[in-house]
Coordinates of C-alpha atoms and ligand atoms in Angstrom, one line a residue:
M1 CA -19.9 -18.8 2.1
L2 CA -18.7 -20.4 5.3
D3 CA -20.6 -22.1 8.1
T4 CA -18.5 -24.9 9.4
M5 CA -14.8 -25.9 9.9
T6 CA -15.3 -28.5 7.2
D7 CA -16.3 -25.7 4.8
L8 CA -13.2 -23.7 5.7
K9 CA -10.9 -26.8 5.3
S10 CA -12.4 -27.4 1.9
L11 CA -11.1 -24.0 0.7
L12 CA -7.5 -24.7 1.7
K13 CA -4.8 -26.2 -0.5
D14 CA -3.3 -27.6 2.8
P15 CA -6.1 -28.4 5.2
S16 CA -3.6 -29.4 7.9
L17 CA -2.8 -25.7 8.4
L18 CA -6.2 -25.3 10.1
E19 CA -5.1 -26.2 13.7
T20 CA -7.3 -25.3 16.7
R21 CA -5.1 -26.4 19.6
A22 CA -2.6 -24.4 21.6
Y23 CA 1.1 -24.7 20.7
I24 CA 3.0 -25.0 24.0
G25 CA 6.6 -26.2 24.3
G26 CA 6.5 -27.7 20.9
N27 CA 3.4 -29.7 21.7
W28 CA -0.2 -29.3 20.4
V29 CA -2.4 -29.0 23.5
E30 CA -6.1 -29.1 24.3
G31 CA -7.3 -26.3 26.6
D32 CA -8.1 -26.9 30.3
H33 CA -11.3 -24.9 29.8
G34 CA -12.4 -26.9 26.7
T35 CA -12.9 -24.7 23.7
F36 CA -14.3 -21.4 22.6
D37 CA -16.1 -20.6 19.3
V38 CA -14.6 -18.7 16.4
T39 CA -17.2 -17.1 14.2
N40 CA -17.2 -15.9 10.6
P41 CA -18.2 -12.2 10.9
A42 CA -19.9 -12.3 7.4
R43 CA -22.5 -14.9 8.5
G44 CA -22.1 -15.2 12.3
D45 CA -21.6 -18.9 11.9
V46 CA -19.2 -20.9 14.1
I47 CA -16.3 -21.9 11.8
A48 CA -14.0 -23.5 14.5
Q49 CA -13.7 -24.4 18.2
V50 CA -10.4 -23.5 19.6
S51 CA -8.6 -24.7 22.7
D52 CA -9.3 -22.4 25.7
V53 CA -6.2 -22.6 27.8
S54 CA -6.1 -21.8 31.5
R55 CA -3.8 -19.5 33.4
V56 CA -2.0 -22.6 34.7
Q57 CA -1.3 -23.7 31.2
V58 CA 0.0 -20.3 30.3
A59 CA 2.3 -20.4 33.3
G60 CA 3.6 -23.7 32.0
A61 CA 4.1 -22.2 28.5
I62 CA 6.2 -19.4 30.1
T63 CA 8.3 -21.9 32.0
Q64 CA 9.0 -23.9 28.9
A65 CA 9.7 -20.7 27.0
N66 CA 12.2 -19.7 29.7
T67 CA 14.0 -23.0 29.4
A68 CA 14.1 -23.0 25.6
Q69 CA 15.3 -19.4 25.5
K70 CA 18.5 -20.2 27.3
D71 CA 19.7 -22.4 24.4
W72 CA 18.1 -20.3 21.7
A73 CA 20.2 -17.4 22.9
K74 CA 23.3 -19.5 22.3
W75 CA 22.6 -19.9 18.6
T76 CA 24.5 -17.5 16.5
G77 CA 22.6 -14.7 14.8
K78 CA 23.3 -16.4 11.5
E79 CA 21.8 -19.6 12.8
R80 CA 18.7 -17.9 14.0
A81 CA 18.5 -16.0 10.7
A82 CA 18.4 -19.2 8.8
V83 CA 15.5 -20.7 10.6
L84 CA 13.6 -17.4 10.6
R85 CA 14.1 -17.2 6.9
K86 CA 12.6 -20.7 6.5
W87 CA 9.6 -19.5 8.6
F88 CA 9.2 -16.5 6.2
D89 CA 9.5 -18.8 3.2
L90 CA 6.7 -21.1 4.5
M91 CA 4.4 -18.0 5.2
I92 CA 4.8 -17.0 1.5
E93 CA 4.4 -20.6 0.2
N94 CA 1.1 -20.8 2.1
Q95 CA 0.1 -17.2 1.7
S96 CA -3.2 -18.0 0.0
D97 CA -4.3 -20.5 2.6
L98 CA -3.3 -18.1 5.5
G99 CA -5.2 -15.4 3.8
I100 CA -8.4 -17.5 3.6
I101 CA -8.1 -18.4 7.2
L102 CA -7.7 -14.8 8.1
T103 CA -10.7 -13.6 6.1
A104 CA -12.8 -16.5 7.5
E105 CA -12.2 -15.4 11.2
M106 CA -11.8 -11.6 10.8
G107 CA -13.9 -10.7 7.7
K108 CA -11.6 -8.4 5.8
P109 CA -11.6 -8.9 1.9
L110 CA -9.4 -11.7 0.8
A111 CA -7.1 -9.4 -1.2
E112 CA -6.5 -7.5 2.1
S113 CA -5.9 -10.7 4.0
V114 CA -3.4 -12.0 1.4
G115 CA -1.7 -8.6 1.6
E116 CA -1.5 -8.8 5.4
I117 CA 0.2 -12.2 5.1
A118 CA 2.9 -10.7 2.9
Y119 CA 3.1 -7.6 5.2
G120 CA 3.3 -9.8 8.3
A121 CA 5.9 -12.1 6.7
S122 CA 8.0 -9.1 5.8
F123 CA 8.8 -8.5 9.5
I124 CA 10.1 -12.1 9.8
E125 CA 12.2 -11.6 6.6
F126 CA 13.5 -8.2 7.8
F127 CA 14.5 -9.3 11.3
A128 CA 16.0 -12.6 10.1
E129 CA 18.5 -10.2 8.5
E130 CA 18.8 -8.0 11.6
A131 CA 19.7 -11.1 13.7
K132 CA 23.2 -11.0 12.1
R133 CA 23.7 -7.3 12.9
I134 CA 23.3 -7.0 16.7
Y135 CA 26.4 -5.1 17.4
G136 CA 28.0 -3.9 20.6
E137 CA 30.8 -1.3 21.0
T138 CA 34.1 -0.6 22.8
I139 CA 34.6 2.7 24.7
P140 CA 37.9 4.2 25.5
G141 CA 38.7 3.5 29.1
H142 CA 38.2 6.3 31.7
Q143 CA 41.4 5.1 33.5
R144 CA 44.7 3.7 32.0
D145 CA 44.0 0.2 33.3
K146 CA 40.3 0.1 32.3
R147 CA 38.8 -1.5 29.2
I148 CA 35.1 -0.9 28.5
T149 CA 32.9 -2.9 26.2
V150 CA 29.2 -2.8 25.6
I151 CA 27.3 -5.9 24.5
K152 CA 23.6 -6.5 23.7
Q153 CA 21.8 -9.6 25.0
P154 CA 18.3 -10.9 24.5
I155 CA 15.9 -9.7 27.2
G156 CA 14.5 -13.2 27.8
V157 CA 10.8 -14.3 27.6
A158 CA 8.6 -11.9 25.7
A159 CA 4.8 -12.1 26.0
S160 CA 2.5 -10.6 23.5
I161 CA -1.2 -9.6 23.4
T162 CA -2.6 -8.6 20.1
P163 CA -5.9 -7.4 18.5
W164 CA -8.2 -8.9 16.0
N165 CA -7.8 -6.4 13.2
F166 CA -4.4 -7.6 11.9
P167 CA -4.3 -11.1 13.5
N168 CA -1.2 -12.1 11.5
A169 CA 0.9 -9.0 11.2
M170 CA 0.6 -7.7 14.8
I171 CA 2.1 -11.0 16.0
T172 CA 4.9 -11.2 13.4
R173 CA 5.8 -7.5 14.0
K174 CA 6.7 -8.6 17.5
A175 CA 7.8 -12.2 17.1
G176 CA 10.2 -11.3 14.3
P177 CA 12.5 -9.0 16.4
A178 CA 12.0 -11.0 19.5
L179 CA 13.2 -14.3 18.0
A180 CA 15.9 -12.6 16.0
A181 CA 17.3 -11.1 19.3
G182 CA 17.3 -14.5 20.9
C183 CA 14.2 -14.2 23.0
A184 CA 11.4 -16.8 23.4
F185 CA 7.9 -15.7 22.7
V186 CA 4.4 -16.5 24.2
A187 CA 1.6 -15.1 22.0
R188 CA -2.0 -14.6 23.3
P189 CA -4.1 -13.7 20.2
A190 CA -7.5 -11.9 20.4
A191 CA -10.3 -14.4 21.0
E192 CA -12.0 -13.3 17.8
T193 CA -9.1 -14.3 15.6
P194 CA -6.9 -17.1 17.1
L195 CA -6.6 -19.3 14.0
S196 CA -4.2 -16.9 12.2
A197 CA -1.9 -17.0 15.3
I198 CA -2.1 -20.8 15.7
V199 CA -1.2 -21.4 12.1
L200 CA 2.0 -19.3 12.7
G201 CA 2.8 -22.0 15.3
V202 CA 2.2 -24.7 12.7
L203 CA 4.7 -23.0 10.3
A204 CA 7.2 -22.3 13.1
E205 CA 7.3 -26.0 13.9
R206 CA 7.7 -26.9 10.2
A207 CA 10.5 -24.2 9.9
G208 CA 12.5 -25.9 12.7
I209 CA 12.1 -23.2 15.3
P210 CA 13.0 -25.1 18.5
A211 CA 10.2 -26.3 20.8
G212 CA 9.3 -23.6 23.4
V213 CA 10.8 -20.7 21.5
F214 CA 7.5 -19.7 19.9
N215 CA 4.2 -20.5 21.8
V216 CA 0.6 -19.7 21.1
V217 CA -1.9 -19.7 24.0
P218 CA -5.5 -19.0 22.7
S219 CA -7.9 -18.1 25.5
S220 CA -11.3 -16.6 26.0
R221 CA -10.1 -15.1 29.3
S222 CA -8.0 -12.1 28.2
S223 CA -7.7 -10.4 31.5
E224 CA -6.7 -13.6 33.3
I225 CA -3.9 -14.3 30.8
G226 CA -2.8 -10.7 30.9
K227 CA -2.4 -10.9 34.6
E228 CA -0.2 -14.1 34.3
F229 CA 2.0 -12.3 31.8
C230 CA 2.4 -9.3 34.1
E231 CA 2.9 -11.2 37.3
N232 CA 5.1 -14.1 36.2
D233 CA 8.7 -13.2 37.0
A234 CA 10.0 -15.3 34.1
V235 CA 8.3 -12.8 31.7
R236 CA 10.8 -10.0 31.0
K237 CA 8.9 -8.1 28.3
L238 CA 5.3 -7.4 27.5
T239 CA 4.4 -6.2 24.0
F240 CA 0.8 -5.1 23.4
T241 CA -1.2 -3.8 20.4
G242 CA -4.7 -2.6 21.0
S243 CA -6.7 0.1 22.6
T244 CA -5.2 2.8 24.8
E245 CA -7.8 1.8 27.5
V246 CA -6.4 -1.7 27.7
G247 CA -2.9 -0.5 27.4
R248 CA -3.3 1.6 30.5
I249 CA -4.6 -1.5 32.4
L250 CA -1.6 -3.6 31.3
L251 CA 0.9 -0.8 32.2
R252 CA -0.6 -0.5 35.7
Q253 CA -0.3 -4.3 36.1
A254 CA 3.2 -4.4 34.7
A255 CA 4.4 -1.6 37.0
D256 CA 4.5 -4.0 40.0
S257 CA 7.3 -6.0 38.4
V258 CA 8.9 -3.0 36.6
M259 CA 8.4 -5.0 33.4
K260 CA 9.6 -3.6 30.1
C261 CA 6.7 -2.8 27.9
S262 CA 6.0 -1.9 24.3
M263 CA 2.6 -0.4 23.6
E264 CA 1.0 0.2 20.2
L265 CA -2.2 1.8 21.1
G266 CA -5.2 3.8 19.8
G267 CA -5.1 6.5 17.2
N268 CA -7.1 9.5 15.9
A269 CA -5.4 10.2 12.6
P270 CA -6.0 13.6 10.9
F271 CA -6.0 13.5 7.1
I272 CA -5.4 17.1 5.7
V273 CA -6.1 18.2 2.2
F274 CA -4.6 21.7 1.3
D275 CA -5.7 23.8 -1.6
D276 CA -2.5 23.2 -3.5
A277 CA -2.9 19.4 -3.3
D278 CA -3.4 17.1 -6.3
L279 CA -7.1 16.6 -5.5
D280 CA -7.5 13.3 -7.4
A281 CA -4.4 11.9 -5.6
A282 CA -5.8 13.1 -2.3
V283 CA -9.1 11.4 -2.9
E284 CA -7.4 8.1 -3.7
G285 CA -5.2 8.5 -0.6
A286 CA -8.2 9.3 1.6
I287 CA -10.0 6.1 0.3
L288 CA -7.0 3.9 1.1
C289 CA -6.3 5.6 4.5
K290 CA -9.9 5.8 5.7
F291 CA -11.4 2.5 4.4
R292 CA -8.5 0.0 4.6
N293 CA -9.8 -2.9 6.7
N294 CA -13.2 -1.2 6.7
G295 CA -11.7 1.6 8.8
Q296 CA -10.7 -0.9 11.5
T297 CA -7.0 0.1 11.8
C298 CA -5.3 2.4 14.4
V299 CA -3.8 4.4 11.5
C300 CA -7.0 5.0 9.6
A301 CA -7.9 8.6 8.9
N302 CA -10.4 9.4 11.7
R303 CA -10.8 13.1 10.8
I304 CA -10.5 14.5 7.2
Y305 CA -9.7 18.2 7.0
V306 CA -10.2 19.9 3.6
Q307 CA -9.2 23.5 2.9
A308 CA -12.2 25.7 2.1
G309 CA -11.3 26.4 -1.5
V310 CA -11.3 22.7 -2.5
Y311 CA -13.8 21.4 0.1
D312 CA -16.9 20.9 -2.2
A313 CA -14.9 19.5 -5.1
F314 CA -13.1 17.0 -2.8
A315 CA -16.4 16.0 -1.1
E316 CA -18.0 15.3 -4.5
K317 CA -15.0 13.4 -5.9
L318 CA -14.8 11.2 -2.8
R319 CA -18.5 10.5 -2.8
A320 CA -18.5 9.5 -6.4
R321 CA -15.6 7.1 -6.0
V322 CA -16.9 5.4 -2.8
A323 CA -20.5 5.1 -4.0
D324 CA -19.5 2.4 -6.5
M325 CA -17.5 0.2 -4.0
K326 CA -18.9 -3.2 -3.1
V327 CA -20.0 -4.2 0.4
G328 CA -20.0 -8.0 0.8
D329 CA -18.5 -11.3 2.1
G330 CA -14.7 -11.0 2.2
L331 CA -14.4 -14.2 0.3
E332 CA -16.5 -12.9 -2.6
D333 CA -14.7 -11.3 -5.6
G334 CA -14.7 -7.6 -5.8
T335 CA -15.6 -7.0 -2.1
I336 CA -14.1 -3.7 -0.8
F337 CA -16.0 -3.5 2.4
G338 CA -16.4 -6.7 4.4
P339 CA -18.4 -7.0 7.6
L340 CA -17.4 -5.2 10.8
I341 CA -15.9 -7.4 13.5
N342 CA -19.0 -7.5 15.7
A343 CA -22.3 -5.8 16.6
D344 CA -20.6 -3.4 19.0
A345 CA -18.5 -2.1 16.2
V346 CA -21.7 -1.4 14.2
V347 CA -23.2 0.4 17.2
K348 CA -20.2 2.7 17.6
V349 CA -20.4 3.8 13.9
Q350 CA -24.1 4.4 14.3
E351 CA -23.5 6.4 17.5
H352 CA -20.9 8.6 15.7
I353 CA -23.2 9.3 12.8
A354 CA -26.2 10.1 15.0
D355 CA -24.1 12.4 17.2
A356 CA -22.8 14.2 14.1
T357 CA -26.2 14.7 12.4
A358 CA -27.7 15.8 15.6
K359 CA -25.1 18.5 15.7
G360 CA -25.6 19.7 12.1
A361 CA -23.5 17.3 9.9
N362 CA -24.9 16.1 6.6
V363 CA -24.7 12.5 5.4
I364 CA -23.8 12.7 1.7
L365 CA -23.2 8.9 1.3
G366 CA -24.4 5.8 3.3
G367 CA -25.3 6.3 6.9
N368 CA -27.1 3.0 7.5
P369 CA -26.4 -0.7 8.2
S370 CA -26.2 -2.5 4.9
S371 CA -29.2 -4.3 3.4
L372 CA -27.0 -7.4 3.7
G373 CA -27.7 -7.4 7.5
G374 CA -25.4 -8.7 10.1
T375 CA -22.5 -6.5 10.8
F376 CA -22.3 -5.1 7.2
F377 CA -22.4 -1.3 7.1
E378 CA -22.6 1.2 4.2
P379 CA -19.5 3.3 3.7
T380 CA -20.4 6.7 5.0
I381 CA -19.3 10.2 4.3
V382 CA -20.5 13.3 6.3
T383 CA -19.9 16.9 5.6
G384 CA -20.1 19.8 8.0
A385 CA -18.1 18.0 10.6
T386 CA -17.2 20.1 13.6
R387 CA -14.8 19.7 16.6
D388 CA -17.7 19.2 19.1
M389 CA -18.7 15.9 17.4
A390 CA -17.8 12.6 18.9
F391 CA -15.4 11.5 16.1
S392 CA -13.2 14.5 16.8
T393 CA -12.0 12.9 20.0
D394 CA -13.0 9.2 19.8
E395 CA -11.7 6.7 17.2
T396 CA -14.6 5.4 15.1
F397 CA -12.9 2.2 14.0
G398 CA -15.4 1.9 11.1
P399 CA -16.2 3.1 7.6
L400 CA -17.2 6.7 8.5
A401 CA -15.4 9.6 6.8
P402 CA -16.1 13.0 8.5
L403 CA -15.1 16.0 6.4
F404 CA -14.1 19.2 8.3
K405 CA -13.5 22.5 6.5
F406 CA -10.6 24.8 7.4
E407 CA -9.2 28.1 6.3
D408 CA -5.4 28.2 6.9
E409 CA -2.4 26.1 8.1
D410 CA -2.3 27.4 11.7
E411 CA -5.9 26.6 12.2
V412 CA -5.7 23.0 10.8
I413 CA -2.5 22.2 12.7
A414 CA -4.1 23.3 15.9
M415 CA -7.2 21.1 15.2
A416 CA -5.1 18.2 14.1
N417 CA -3.0 18.2 17.3
D418 CA -6.0 18.7 19.6
T419 CA -6.1 15.1 20.7
I420 CA -4.6 12.8 23.4
F421 CA -3.5 10.5 20.6
G422 CA -0.4 10.8 18.4
L423 CA 0.0 7.8 16.2
A424 CA -0.4 8.5 12.4
S425 CA -1.2 11.7 10.5
Y426 CA -1.4 12.6 6.8
F427 CA -1.5 15.6 4.5
Y428 CA -1.6 16.4 0.8
A429 CA 0.2 19.5 -0.4
K430 CA 2.8 20.5 -3.0
D431 CA 4.4 23.6 -1.7
L432 CA 7.8 22.6 -0.2
S433 CA 7.9 25.1 2.7
R434 CA 4.3 24.1 3.6
V435 CA 5.3 20.4 3.6
Y436 CA 8.3 21.0 5.9
K437 CA 6.3 23.3 8.3
V438 CA 3.3 21.0 8.6
A439 CA 5.3 17.8 8.9
E440 CA 7.4 19.2 11.7
A441 CA 4.3 20.8 13.5
L442 CA 2.2 17.6 13.6
E443 CA 2.5 15.9 17.0
Y444 CA 2.5 12.3 15.7
G445 CA 4.9 9.4 15.5
I446 CA 4.1 9.0 11.8
V447 CA 3.4 11.6 9.1
G448 CA 2.3 10.5 5.6
V449 CA 2.9 13.2 3.0
N450 CA 1.0 12.8 -0.2
T451 CA 0.3 9.2 0.7
G452 CA -2.4 7.5 2.7
I453 CA -0.5 4.3 3.4
I454 CA 2.5 4.3 5.6
S455 CA 2.8 0.7 6.8
T456 CA 6.1 -1.0 6.1
E457 CA 8.6 -3.2 8.0
V458 CA 11.5 -0.9 7.2
A459 CA 10.3 2.1 9.1
P460 CA 9.8 2.7 12.9
F461 CA 6.0 2.4 13.5
G462 CA 4.7 3.9 16.7
G463 CA 3.0 6.7 18.5
V464 CA 3.6 9.6 20.8
K465 CA 1.3 10.9 23.6
Q466 CA -1.3 8.2 24.5
S467 CA -0.8 6.2 21.3
G468 CA 2.0 4.2 22.8
L469 CA 5.5 3.5 23.9
G470 CA 8.3 2.2 21.7
R471 CA 8.7 1.5 17.9
E472 CA 8.0 -1.7 15.9
G473 CA 9.7 -2.4 12.6
S474 CA 13.0 -0.9 11.1
H475 CA 16.4 -1.6 12.6
H476 CA 15.2 0.3 15.7
G477 CA 12.6 -2.4 16.3
I478 CA 15.0 -5.0 17.6
E479 CA 16.2 -2.8 20.4
D480 CA 13.0 -3.4 22.4
Y481 CA 14.0 -7.1 22.8
L482 CA 17.7 -6.5 23.8
E483 CA 19.3 -5.5 27.1
M484 CA 22.5 -3.4 26.9
K485 CA 25.4 -4.6 29.2
Y486 CA 28.5 -2.6 30.0
I487 CA 31.6 -4.5 30.9
C488 CA 34.3 -2.7 32.8
M489 CA 37.6 -4.6 32.9
S490 CA 40.7 -3.8 34.9
V491 CA 43.8 -5.0 33.0
Ligands
NDP501 N1 -1.6 1.2 17.7 C1 -1.8 0.1 17.0 O1 -1.0 -0.4 16.3 C2 -3.2 -0.5 17.1 C3 -4.2 -0.1 18.0 N2 -5.4 -0.7 18.1 C4 -6.5 -0.1 18.9 O2 -7.2 -1.2 19.5 C5 -8.6 -0.9 19.4 C6 -9.3 -2.0 18.5 O3 -8.8 -3.2 18.8 P1 -9.4 -4.1 20.0 O4 -8.9 -5.5 19.8 O5 -10.8 -3.9 20.2 O6 -8.6 -3.5 21.2 P2 -8.7 -4.1 22.7 O7 -7.7 -3.2 23.4 O8 -10.0 -4.3 23.3 O9 -8.1 -5.6 22.6 C7 -6.8 -5.8 22.2 C8 -6.3 -7.1 22.8 O10 -6.2 -7.0 24.2 C9 -7.0 -8.1 24.8 N3 -7.5 -7.6 26.1 C10 -8.6 -6.8 26.3 N4 -8.7 -6.5 27.6 C11 -7.6 -7.1 28.3 C12 -7.1 -7.1 29.6 N5 -7.8 -6.5 30.6 N6 -5.9 -7.8 29.9 C13 -5.3 -8.4 28.9 N7 -5.7 -8.4 27.6 C14 -6.8 -7.7 27.3 C15 -8.0 -8.4 23.8 O11 -8.5 -9.7 24.0 P3 -10.0 -10.1 23.6 O12 -10.3 -9.5 22.3 O13 -10.0 -11.6 23.5 O14 -10.8 -9.6 24.7 C16 -7.2 -8.3 22.5 O15 -6.5 -9.5 22.3 C17 -8.7 0.4 18.8 O16 -8.8 1.4 19.8 C18 -7.4 0.6 17.9 O17 -7.1 1.9 17.7 C19 -5.7 -1.8 17.3 C20 -4.7 -2.3 16.5 C21 -3.4 -1.7 16.3
LIG502 O1 -3.4 -2.7 13.9 C1 -3.2 -1.8 13.2 O2 -4.0 -0.9 13.0 C2 -1.9 -1.8 12.5 O3 -0.9 -1.3 13.4 C3 -1.9 -0.8 11.4 S1 -0.7 -1.3 10.2 O4 0.6 -1.5 10.8 O5 -1.2 -2.5 9.6 O6 -0.8 -0.1 9.3

């Protein structure tokens, strides 16, 4: 159990990793606004007090990043690759400590946190390699005396705003391609989870990433910092992961400077089980997809559609499997469900359950706050879900699995696509023509077929419709941090 910073440091092999200051221009800096508290969601205790930087300090960080970026861009791709690889190596060497810090501030079970560190580090490893493969092209001249070449150059200073639910990976998924491309980076983490971002600065410094290339500006004033990112002409790229609501605000603010934006926004993932599915595999996939991070991911199943012929069997198998899973402190062995991030998250789950039962749904498992108190909540499954219920259109972002019944493919494809979101979708089926038809018909950036987990650094992650703009990960991911220049030469 945690209740002070001393307690947290005592759990670490290397207590010096637990830094609370801002990392600006290679210096560790106190905040102009003093500090803000970081609490452990499992107990609500303050585990750290972190530098609360001002908008002026963020402007200074951007200026230092802009200066550092000019030299960083002159490094060869191979030179940048070497120092990024060292950064990756340090993340893996300190994976256990980084996992403990992440669980302490975010609450997810330690096994998930340690897994997130590996997932986050994989983006640094992947884009260290991509740094060496930023190719241009030559194009046959349009006139006899013309020679055409195309080169790709780093966009400049990239600013990032990231959420609390993956406080390590959502930063490295952006910083990896940005630094590989030769950009400099200013990261503003969620106020709930700044420690995981700051420790990336500690390791960046140890890896030899030049001062000013990677900066971390923790702040309790998210909208103020967001405005600085959008209004400062030295920022050439804004990359955001979070809700669609905040994404819209940032896009409006960035429009004034026609700033290039990458947006990884909200989701409302359908998870479809057809009657020819391997039912046991579908149950395991639904558990991973729905309950990973306690349902607090943008790619979690938000609606589970089960074909009529297998509905009752699926519901009972799912109930039986989840009933035995442990709710508890993320640092305790065997915990599957940690606490939700805050009281508002608990309220939203309760509202969705109350709305559903008022409209005829049946709770077959859970349905209440956990007897542990605080923000712990029972994993919940409801049957009889219908499209008029709140979770049909609104992302629950918690451990609530609503089961909808459907009759045929056309009906479920129409229901699955009936949303403003389009990030991740999933279905279980064996018939090959069904797999092709459904995968092509789903209006989502990501389709998982016979799997509930789709997250990897090698694939392009991102949404369509109001789930976002751009892709992160894969060889496509570096393009968002490059500008293409066409050189026309008369010879
Ligand atoms: N598509 C994706 O990959 C992901 C999408 N999400 C979506 O985000 C939501 C949950 O995450 P949550 O953190 O609550 O999302 P929010 O959008 O509320 O917050 C995301 C980040 O934006 C900051 N922020 C909030 N308001 C502003 C503003 N006006 N200007 C600048 N920054 C601001 C927050 O800071 P602070 O917290 O300090 O206020 C936080 O760092 C869900 O809808 C989920 O689907 C989440 C993760 C990944
Ligand atoms: O924040 C999220 O929900 C992540 O984007 C999901 S994933 O990439 O970790 O799957």
